Short mmCIF file of C-alpha atoms and ligand atoms in Angstrom, two decimals:
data_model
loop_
_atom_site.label_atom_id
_atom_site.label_comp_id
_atom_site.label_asym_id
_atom_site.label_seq_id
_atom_site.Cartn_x
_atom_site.Cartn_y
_atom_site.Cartn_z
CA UNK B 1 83.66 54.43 148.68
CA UNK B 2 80.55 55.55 147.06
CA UNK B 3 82.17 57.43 143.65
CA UNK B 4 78.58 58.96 142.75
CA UNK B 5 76.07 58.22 140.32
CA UNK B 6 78.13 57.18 136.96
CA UNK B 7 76.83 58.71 133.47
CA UNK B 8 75.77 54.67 132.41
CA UNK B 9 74.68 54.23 135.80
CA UNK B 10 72.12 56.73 135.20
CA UNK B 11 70.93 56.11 131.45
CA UNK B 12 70.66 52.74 132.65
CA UNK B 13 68.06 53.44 135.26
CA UNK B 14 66.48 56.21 132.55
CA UNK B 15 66.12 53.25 130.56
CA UNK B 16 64.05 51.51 133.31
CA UNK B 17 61.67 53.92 133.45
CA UNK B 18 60.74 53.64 129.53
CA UNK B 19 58.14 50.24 128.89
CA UNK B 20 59.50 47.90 125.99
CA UNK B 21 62.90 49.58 125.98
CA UNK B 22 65.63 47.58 124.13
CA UNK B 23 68.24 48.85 125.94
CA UNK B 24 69.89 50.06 122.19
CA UNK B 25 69.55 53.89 122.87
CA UNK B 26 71.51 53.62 126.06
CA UNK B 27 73.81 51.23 124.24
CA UNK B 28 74.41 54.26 121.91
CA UNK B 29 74.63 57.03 124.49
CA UNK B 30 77.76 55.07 125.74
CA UNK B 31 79.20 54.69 122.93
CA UNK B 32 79.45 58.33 122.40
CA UNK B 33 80.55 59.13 126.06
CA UNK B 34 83.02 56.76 124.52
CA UNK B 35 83.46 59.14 121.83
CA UNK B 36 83.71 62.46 124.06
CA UNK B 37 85.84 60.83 126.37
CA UNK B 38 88.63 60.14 123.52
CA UNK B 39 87.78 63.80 122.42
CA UNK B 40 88.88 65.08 125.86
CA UNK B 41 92.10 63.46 125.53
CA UNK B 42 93.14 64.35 122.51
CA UNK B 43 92.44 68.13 122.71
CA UNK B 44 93.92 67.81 126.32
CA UNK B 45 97.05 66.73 124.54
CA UNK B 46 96.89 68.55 121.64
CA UNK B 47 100.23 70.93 121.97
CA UNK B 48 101.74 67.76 122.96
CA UNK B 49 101.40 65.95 119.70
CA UNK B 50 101.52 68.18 117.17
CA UNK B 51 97.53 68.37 116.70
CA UNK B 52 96.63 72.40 116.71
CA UNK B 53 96.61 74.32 114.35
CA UNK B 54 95.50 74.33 110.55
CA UNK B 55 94.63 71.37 108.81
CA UNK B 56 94.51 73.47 105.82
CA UNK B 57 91.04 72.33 104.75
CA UNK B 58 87.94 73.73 104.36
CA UNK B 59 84.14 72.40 105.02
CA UNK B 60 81.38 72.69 103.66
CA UNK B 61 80.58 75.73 105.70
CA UNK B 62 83.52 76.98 103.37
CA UNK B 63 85.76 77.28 107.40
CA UNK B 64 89.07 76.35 107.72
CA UNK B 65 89.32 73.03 109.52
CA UNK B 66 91.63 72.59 112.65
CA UNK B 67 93.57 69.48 112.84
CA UNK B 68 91.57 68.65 115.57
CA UNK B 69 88.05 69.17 113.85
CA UNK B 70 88.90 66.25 111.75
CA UNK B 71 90.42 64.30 114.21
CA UNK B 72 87.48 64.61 116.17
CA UNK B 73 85.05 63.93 113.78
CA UNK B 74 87.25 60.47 113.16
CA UNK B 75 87.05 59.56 116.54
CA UNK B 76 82.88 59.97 116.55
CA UNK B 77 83.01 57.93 113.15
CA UNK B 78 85.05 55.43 114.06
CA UNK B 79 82.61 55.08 117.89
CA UNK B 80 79.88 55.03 116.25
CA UNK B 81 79.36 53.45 112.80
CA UNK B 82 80.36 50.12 113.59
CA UNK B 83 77.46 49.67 116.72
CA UNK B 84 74.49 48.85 114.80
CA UNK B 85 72.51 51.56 116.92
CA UNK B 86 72.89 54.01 113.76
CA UNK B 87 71.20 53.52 110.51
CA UNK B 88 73.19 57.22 109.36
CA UNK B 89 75.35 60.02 111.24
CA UNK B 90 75.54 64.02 109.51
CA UNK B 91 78.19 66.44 110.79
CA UNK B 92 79.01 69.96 110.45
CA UNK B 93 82.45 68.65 108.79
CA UNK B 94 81.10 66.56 106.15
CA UNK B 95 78.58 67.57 103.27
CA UNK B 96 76.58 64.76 102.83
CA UNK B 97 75.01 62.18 105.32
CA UNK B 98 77.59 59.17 105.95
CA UNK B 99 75.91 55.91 105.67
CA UNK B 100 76.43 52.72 107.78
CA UNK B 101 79.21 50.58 106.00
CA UNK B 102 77.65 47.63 104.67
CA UNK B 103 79.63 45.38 106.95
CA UNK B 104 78.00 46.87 109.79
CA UNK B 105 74.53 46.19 110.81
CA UNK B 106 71.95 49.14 111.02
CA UNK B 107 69.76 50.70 113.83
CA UNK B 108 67.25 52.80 114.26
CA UNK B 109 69.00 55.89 115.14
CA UNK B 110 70.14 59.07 113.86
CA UNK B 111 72.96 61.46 114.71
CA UNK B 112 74.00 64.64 113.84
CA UNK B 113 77.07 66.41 115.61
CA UNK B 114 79.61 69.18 115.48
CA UNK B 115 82.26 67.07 116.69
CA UNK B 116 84.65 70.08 117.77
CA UNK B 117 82.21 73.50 118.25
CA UNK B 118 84.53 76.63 118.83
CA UNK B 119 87.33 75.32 117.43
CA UNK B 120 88.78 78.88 116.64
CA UNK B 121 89.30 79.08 120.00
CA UNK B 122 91.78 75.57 120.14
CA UNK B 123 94.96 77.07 119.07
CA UNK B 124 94.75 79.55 122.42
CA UNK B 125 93.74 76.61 125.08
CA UNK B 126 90.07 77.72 125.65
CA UNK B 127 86.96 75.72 126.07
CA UNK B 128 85.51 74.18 123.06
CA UNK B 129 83.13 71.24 122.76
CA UNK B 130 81.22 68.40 121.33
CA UNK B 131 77.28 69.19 120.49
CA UNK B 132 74.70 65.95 119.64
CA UNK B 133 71.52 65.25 118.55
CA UNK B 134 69.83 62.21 118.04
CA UNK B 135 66.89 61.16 116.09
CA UNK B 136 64.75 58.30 114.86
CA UNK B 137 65.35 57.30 111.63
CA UNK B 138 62.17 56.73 109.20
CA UNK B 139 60.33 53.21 109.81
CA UNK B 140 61.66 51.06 107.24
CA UNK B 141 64.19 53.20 106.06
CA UNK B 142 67.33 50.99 105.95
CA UNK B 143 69.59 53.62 103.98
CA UNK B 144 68.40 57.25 104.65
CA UNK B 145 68.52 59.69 102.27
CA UNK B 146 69.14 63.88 103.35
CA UNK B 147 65.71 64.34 103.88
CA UNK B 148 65.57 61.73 106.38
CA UNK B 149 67.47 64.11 108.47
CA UNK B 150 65.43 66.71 107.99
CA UNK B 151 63.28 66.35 110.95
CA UNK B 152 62.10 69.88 113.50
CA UNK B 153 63.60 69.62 116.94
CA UNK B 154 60.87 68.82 118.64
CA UNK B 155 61.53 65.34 116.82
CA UNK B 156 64.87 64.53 118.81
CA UNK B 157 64.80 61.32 121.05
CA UNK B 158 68.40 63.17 122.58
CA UNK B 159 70.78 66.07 122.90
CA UNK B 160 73.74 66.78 124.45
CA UNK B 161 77.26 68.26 124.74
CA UNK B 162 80.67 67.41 126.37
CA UNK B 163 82.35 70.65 127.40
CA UNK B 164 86.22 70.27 127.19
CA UNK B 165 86.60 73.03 129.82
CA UNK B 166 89.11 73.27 133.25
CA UNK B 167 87.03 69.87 133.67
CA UNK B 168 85.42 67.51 131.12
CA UNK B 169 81.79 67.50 131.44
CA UNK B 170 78.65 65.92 129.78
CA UNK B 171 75.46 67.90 129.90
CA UNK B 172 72.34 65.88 128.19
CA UNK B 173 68.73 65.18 127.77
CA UNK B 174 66.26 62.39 126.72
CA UNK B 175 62.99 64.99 127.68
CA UNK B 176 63.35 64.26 131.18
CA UNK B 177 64.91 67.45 131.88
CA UNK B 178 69.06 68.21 132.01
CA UNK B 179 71.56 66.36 134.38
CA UNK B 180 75.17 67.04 134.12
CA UNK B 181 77.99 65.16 134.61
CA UNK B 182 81.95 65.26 135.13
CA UNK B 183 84.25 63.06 134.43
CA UNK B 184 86.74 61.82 136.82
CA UNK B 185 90.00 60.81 134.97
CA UNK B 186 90.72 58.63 137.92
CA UNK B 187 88.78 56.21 136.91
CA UNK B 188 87.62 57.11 133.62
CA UNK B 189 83.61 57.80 134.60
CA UNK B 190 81.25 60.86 133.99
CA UNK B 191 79.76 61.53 137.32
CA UNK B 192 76.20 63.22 138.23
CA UNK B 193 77.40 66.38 139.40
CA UNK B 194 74.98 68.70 138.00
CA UNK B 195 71.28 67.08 139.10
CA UNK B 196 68.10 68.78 137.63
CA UNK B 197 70.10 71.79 135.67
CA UNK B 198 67.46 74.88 135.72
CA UNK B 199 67.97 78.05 133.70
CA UNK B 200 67.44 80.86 135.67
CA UNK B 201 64.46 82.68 134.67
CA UNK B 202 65.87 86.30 134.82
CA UNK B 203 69.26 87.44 133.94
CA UNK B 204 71.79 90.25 134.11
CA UNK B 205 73.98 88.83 131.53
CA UNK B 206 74.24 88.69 127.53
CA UNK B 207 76.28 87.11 125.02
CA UNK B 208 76.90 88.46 121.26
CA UNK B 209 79.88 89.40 118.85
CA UNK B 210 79.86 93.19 119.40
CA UNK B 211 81.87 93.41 116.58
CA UNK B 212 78.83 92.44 114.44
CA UNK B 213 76.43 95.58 115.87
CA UNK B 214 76.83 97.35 112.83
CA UNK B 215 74.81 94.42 110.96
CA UNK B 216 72.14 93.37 113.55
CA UNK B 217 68.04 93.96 112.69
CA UNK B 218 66.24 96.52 114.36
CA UNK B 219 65.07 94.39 117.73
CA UNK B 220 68.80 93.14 118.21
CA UNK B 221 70.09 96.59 118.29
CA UNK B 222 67.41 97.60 120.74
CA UNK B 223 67.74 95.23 123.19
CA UNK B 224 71.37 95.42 123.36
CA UNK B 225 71.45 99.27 123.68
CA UNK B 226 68.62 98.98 126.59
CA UNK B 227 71.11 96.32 128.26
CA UNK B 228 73.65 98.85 127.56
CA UNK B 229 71.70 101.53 129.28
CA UNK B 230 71.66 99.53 132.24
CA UNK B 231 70.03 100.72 135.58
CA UNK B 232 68.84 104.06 133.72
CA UNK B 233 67.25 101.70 130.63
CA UNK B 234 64.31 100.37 129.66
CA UNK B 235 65.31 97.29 131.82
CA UNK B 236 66.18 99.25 135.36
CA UNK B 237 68.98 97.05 136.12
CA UNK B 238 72.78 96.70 134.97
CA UNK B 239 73.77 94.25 132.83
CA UNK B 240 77.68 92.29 132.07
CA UNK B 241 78.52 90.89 128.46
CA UNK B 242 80.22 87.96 127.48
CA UNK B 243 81.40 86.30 124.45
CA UNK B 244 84.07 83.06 124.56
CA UNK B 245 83.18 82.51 120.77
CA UNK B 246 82.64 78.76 121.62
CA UNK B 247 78.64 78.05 121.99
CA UNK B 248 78.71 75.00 124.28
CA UNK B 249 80.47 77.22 126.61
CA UNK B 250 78.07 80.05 126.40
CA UNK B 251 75.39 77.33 126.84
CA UNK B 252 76.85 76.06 129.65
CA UNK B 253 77.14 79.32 131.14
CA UNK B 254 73.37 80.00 130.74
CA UNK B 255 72.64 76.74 132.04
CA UNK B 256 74.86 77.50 135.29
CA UNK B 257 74.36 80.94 136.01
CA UNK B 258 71.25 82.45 133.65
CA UNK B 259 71.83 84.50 130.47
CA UNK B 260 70.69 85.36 127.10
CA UNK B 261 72.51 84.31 124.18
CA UNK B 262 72.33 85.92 120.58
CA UNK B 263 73.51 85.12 117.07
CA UNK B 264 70.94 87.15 115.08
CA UNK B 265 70.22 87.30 111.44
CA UNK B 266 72.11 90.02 109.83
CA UNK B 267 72.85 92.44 106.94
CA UNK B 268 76.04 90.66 105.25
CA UNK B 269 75.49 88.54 102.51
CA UNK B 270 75.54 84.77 103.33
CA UNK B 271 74.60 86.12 106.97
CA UNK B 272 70.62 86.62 106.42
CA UNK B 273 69.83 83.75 108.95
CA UNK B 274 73.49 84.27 110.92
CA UNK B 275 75.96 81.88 111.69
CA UNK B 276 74.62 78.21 113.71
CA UNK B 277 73.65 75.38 112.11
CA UNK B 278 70.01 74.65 112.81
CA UNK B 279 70.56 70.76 112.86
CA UNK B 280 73.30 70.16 114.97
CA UNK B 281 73.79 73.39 117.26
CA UNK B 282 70.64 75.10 117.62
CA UNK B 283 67.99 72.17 117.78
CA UNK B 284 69.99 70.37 120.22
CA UNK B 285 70.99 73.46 122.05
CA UNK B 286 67.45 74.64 122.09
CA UNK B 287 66.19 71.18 123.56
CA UNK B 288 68.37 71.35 126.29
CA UNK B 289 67.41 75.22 127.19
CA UNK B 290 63.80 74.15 127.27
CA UNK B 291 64.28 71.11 129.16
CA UNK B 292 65.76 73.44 131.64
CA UNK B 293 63.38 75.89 131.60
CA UNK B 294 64.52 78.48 129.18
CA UNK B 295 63.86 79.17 126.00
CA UNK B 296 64.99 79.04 122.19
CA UNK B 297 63.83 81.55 119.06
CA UNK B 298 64.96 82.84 116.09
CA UNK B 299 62.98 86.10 116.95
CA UNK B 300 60.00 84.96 114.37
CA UNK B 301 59.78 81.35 115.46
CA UNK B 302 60.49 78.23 118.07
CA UNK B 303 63.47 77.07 117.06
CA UNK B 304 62.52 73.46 117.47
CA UNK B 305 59.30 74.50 115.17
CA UNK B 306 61.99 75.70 112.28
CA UNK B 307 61.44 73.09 109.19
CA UNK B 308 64.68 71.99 108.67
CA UNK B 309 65.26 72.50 103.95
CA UNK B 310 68.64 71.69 104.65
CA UNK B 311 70.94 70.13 106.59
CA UNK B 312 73.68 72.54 106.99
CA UNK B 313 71.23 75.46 107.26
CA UNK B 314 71.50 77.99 109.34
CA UNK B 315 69.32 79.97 111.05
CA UNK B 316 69.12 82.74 113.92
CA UNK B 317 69.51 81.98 117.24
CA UNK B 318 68.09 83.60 120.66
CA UNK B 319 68.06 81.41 123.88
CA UNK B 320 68.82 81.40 127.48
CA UNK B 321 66.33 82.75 130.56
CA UNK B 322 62.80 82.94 129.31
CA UNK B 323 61.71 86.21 130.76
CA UNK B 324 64.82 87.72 128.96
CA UNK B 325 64.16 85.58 125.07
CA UNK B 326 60.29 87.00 125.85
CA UNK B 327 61.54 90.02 125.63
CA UNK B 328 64.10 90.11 122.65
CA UNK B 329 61.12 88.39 120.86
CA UNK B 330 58.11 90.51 121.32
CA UNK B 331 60.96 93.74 119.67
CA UNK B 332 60.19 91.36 116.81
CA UNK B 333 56.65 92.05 116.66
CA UNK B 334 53.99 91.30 119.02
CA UNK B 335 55.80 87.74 119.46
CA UNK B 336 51.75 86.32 118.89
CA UNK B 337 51.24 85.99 115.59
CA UNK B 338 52.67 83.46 112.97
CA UNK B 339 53.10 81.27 115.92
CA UNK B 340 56.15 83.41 117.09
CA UNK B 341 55.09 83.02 120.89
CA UNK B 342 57.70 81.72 123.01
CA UNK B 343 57.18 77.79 123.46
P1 P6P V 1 82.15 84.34 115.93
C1 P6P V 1 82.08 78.52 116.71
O1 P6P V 1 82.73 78.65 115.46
C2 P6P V 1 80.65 78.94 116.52
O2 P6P V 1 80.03 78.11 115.58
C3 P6P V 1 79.93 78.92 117.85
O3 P6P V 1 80.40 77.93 118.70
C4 P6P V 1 80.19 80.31 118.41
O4 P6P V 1 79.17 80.76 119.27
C5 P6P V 1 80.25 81.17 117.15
O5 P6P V 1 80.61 80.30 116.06
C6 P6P V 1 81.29 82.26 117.26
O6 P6P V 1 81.19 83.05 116.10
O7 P6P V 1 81.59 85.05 114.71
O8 P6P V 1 82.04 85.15 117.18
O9 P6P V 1 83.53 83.78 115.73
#
């Protein structure tokens, strides 16, 4: 019975296709399906074994960690370090870079991840996820320093995200656009089940904390009071809102159905360049909008342009249908100058 295209099926033929490949990225990209698919389980579980809730930590984001964030970010250590594929790995739930054990060998690989993204929303049984992005490290750089991280995303070899949704699904891309895949329990696979994902170019749907309106700049207010307006706006048309407070699921949205997405700069202190993490949420986010057509901005700049200083920095974050992010854009100036225009 022909069970579909599997996940390492298809990275496998991907690999084909690239002259003088080793066959160690694909190597890697299973080993963190590996990774995703132990995820899935345990947050499928989680009431079950005494894994929600508090783990009455905080990161370095100064957020209190769910059992399940650090559990999570275990499982990805413990997937990963030991392949030789990695020469270092950087998460939202540790400070500093973790370097390869000395007992392992080292690759030529980078990864950054939010191991569990939306992990507020754990505790009441709604869709959180897993968010990767992989780059090359230095040439010759067998123990990389922070800076080595530092790379723009227009430097990542790979990004994806599993969505721990009704069903368990991988969505990723190696710059050959964005396939998804879903993975069948029964026998343990991600299938292709999402070929060629394309972001709609137009939309009728946004996505921000309302709650925040009070501290939005100037062109964040304005589009979201046209969209308001609806068919008697600036925009002619009506609009609907969401907000699941988990980004891979707002992503994944976008990537299904069309949208905008917005976590703008804003007036609180702490909040000047919002609330995602450039390195492992918005560049690998923002690579797999543009793959599929759509696009990524902080309102002044590409996102995958943004020179990473840090490697938990934030910074502002505006993606989904292209006509729509064109729009939200030029409200921040004439979306020309200082490179602003919409990659
Ligand atoms: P708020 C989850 O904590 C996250 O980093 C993103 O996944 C999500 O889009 C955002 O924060 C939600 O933020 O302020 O609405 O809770």
């Amino acid at each position: 019975m022909d069970q579909g295209t599997t996940l390492t099926q298809f990275i496998i033929e991907e690999q084909r296709r690239i002259p003088g490949a080793t066959g160690d990225f694909t190597s890697l990209l299973n080993d963190i399906l590996t990774a995703c698919k132990k995820i899935s389980c345990a947050v499928n579980r989680g009431g079950l074994i005494g894994i929600l809730g508090s783990a009455e930590t905080e990161n370095v984001q100064g957020e209190t960690q769910k059992k399940l964030d650090i559990i999570s970010n275990d499982v990805m250590i413990e997937a990963l370090d030991w392949t030789g594929h990695l020469a270092g790995m950087a998460s939202e739930e540790m400070d500093d870079p973790l370097p390869i054990p000395d007992m392992y060998p080292k690759g030529k690989y980078l990864i950054l991840f939010d191991p569990l993204d939306g992990s507020s929303n754990i505790d009441v049984n709604l869709s959180v996820g897993t968010i990767f992005s992989v780059l090359r490290c230095p040439e010759g750089v067998e123990n990389p320093s922070v800076e080595d991280f530092l790379q723009p995303g227009t430097e990542q070899v790979c990004a994806g995200y599993a969505l721990y949704g009704p069903s368990t699904m991988l969505v990723l891309t190696t710059g050959h656009g964005v396939n998804g895949f879903t993975l069948d329990r029964s026998i343990g696979e991600f299938i292709l089940s999402h070929p060629d994902m394309k972001v709609p170019e137009t939309t009728r749907e946004f996505a921000i904390n309302m709650s925040n309106q009070r501290f939005w700049p100037a062109p964040i207010k304005r589009y979201v009071d046209e969209c308001l307006a609806g068919e008697h706006g600036a925009h002619n048309k009506n609009y609907n809102m969401r907000w699941v407070a988990s980004m891979v699921a707002e992503v994944h949205r976008i990537l299904t159905r069309g949208g905008i997405f917005m976590y703008p700069a804003d007036s609180r202190p702490g909040s000047e360049n919002g609330k995602l993490r450039l390195m492992y949420e918005a560049n690998p986010m923002s690579f797999i909008i543009e793959q599929a057509g759509g696009a990524s901005h902080t309102g002044r700049q590409r996102i995958m342009d943004v020179k990473p200083e840090g490697l938990h920095q934030r910074v502002p974050v505006i993606l989904g249908s292209r006509e729509e992010v064109e729009v939200v854009v030029g409200y921040h100036g004439d979306g020309k100058d200082g490179g602003r225009e919409v990659a």
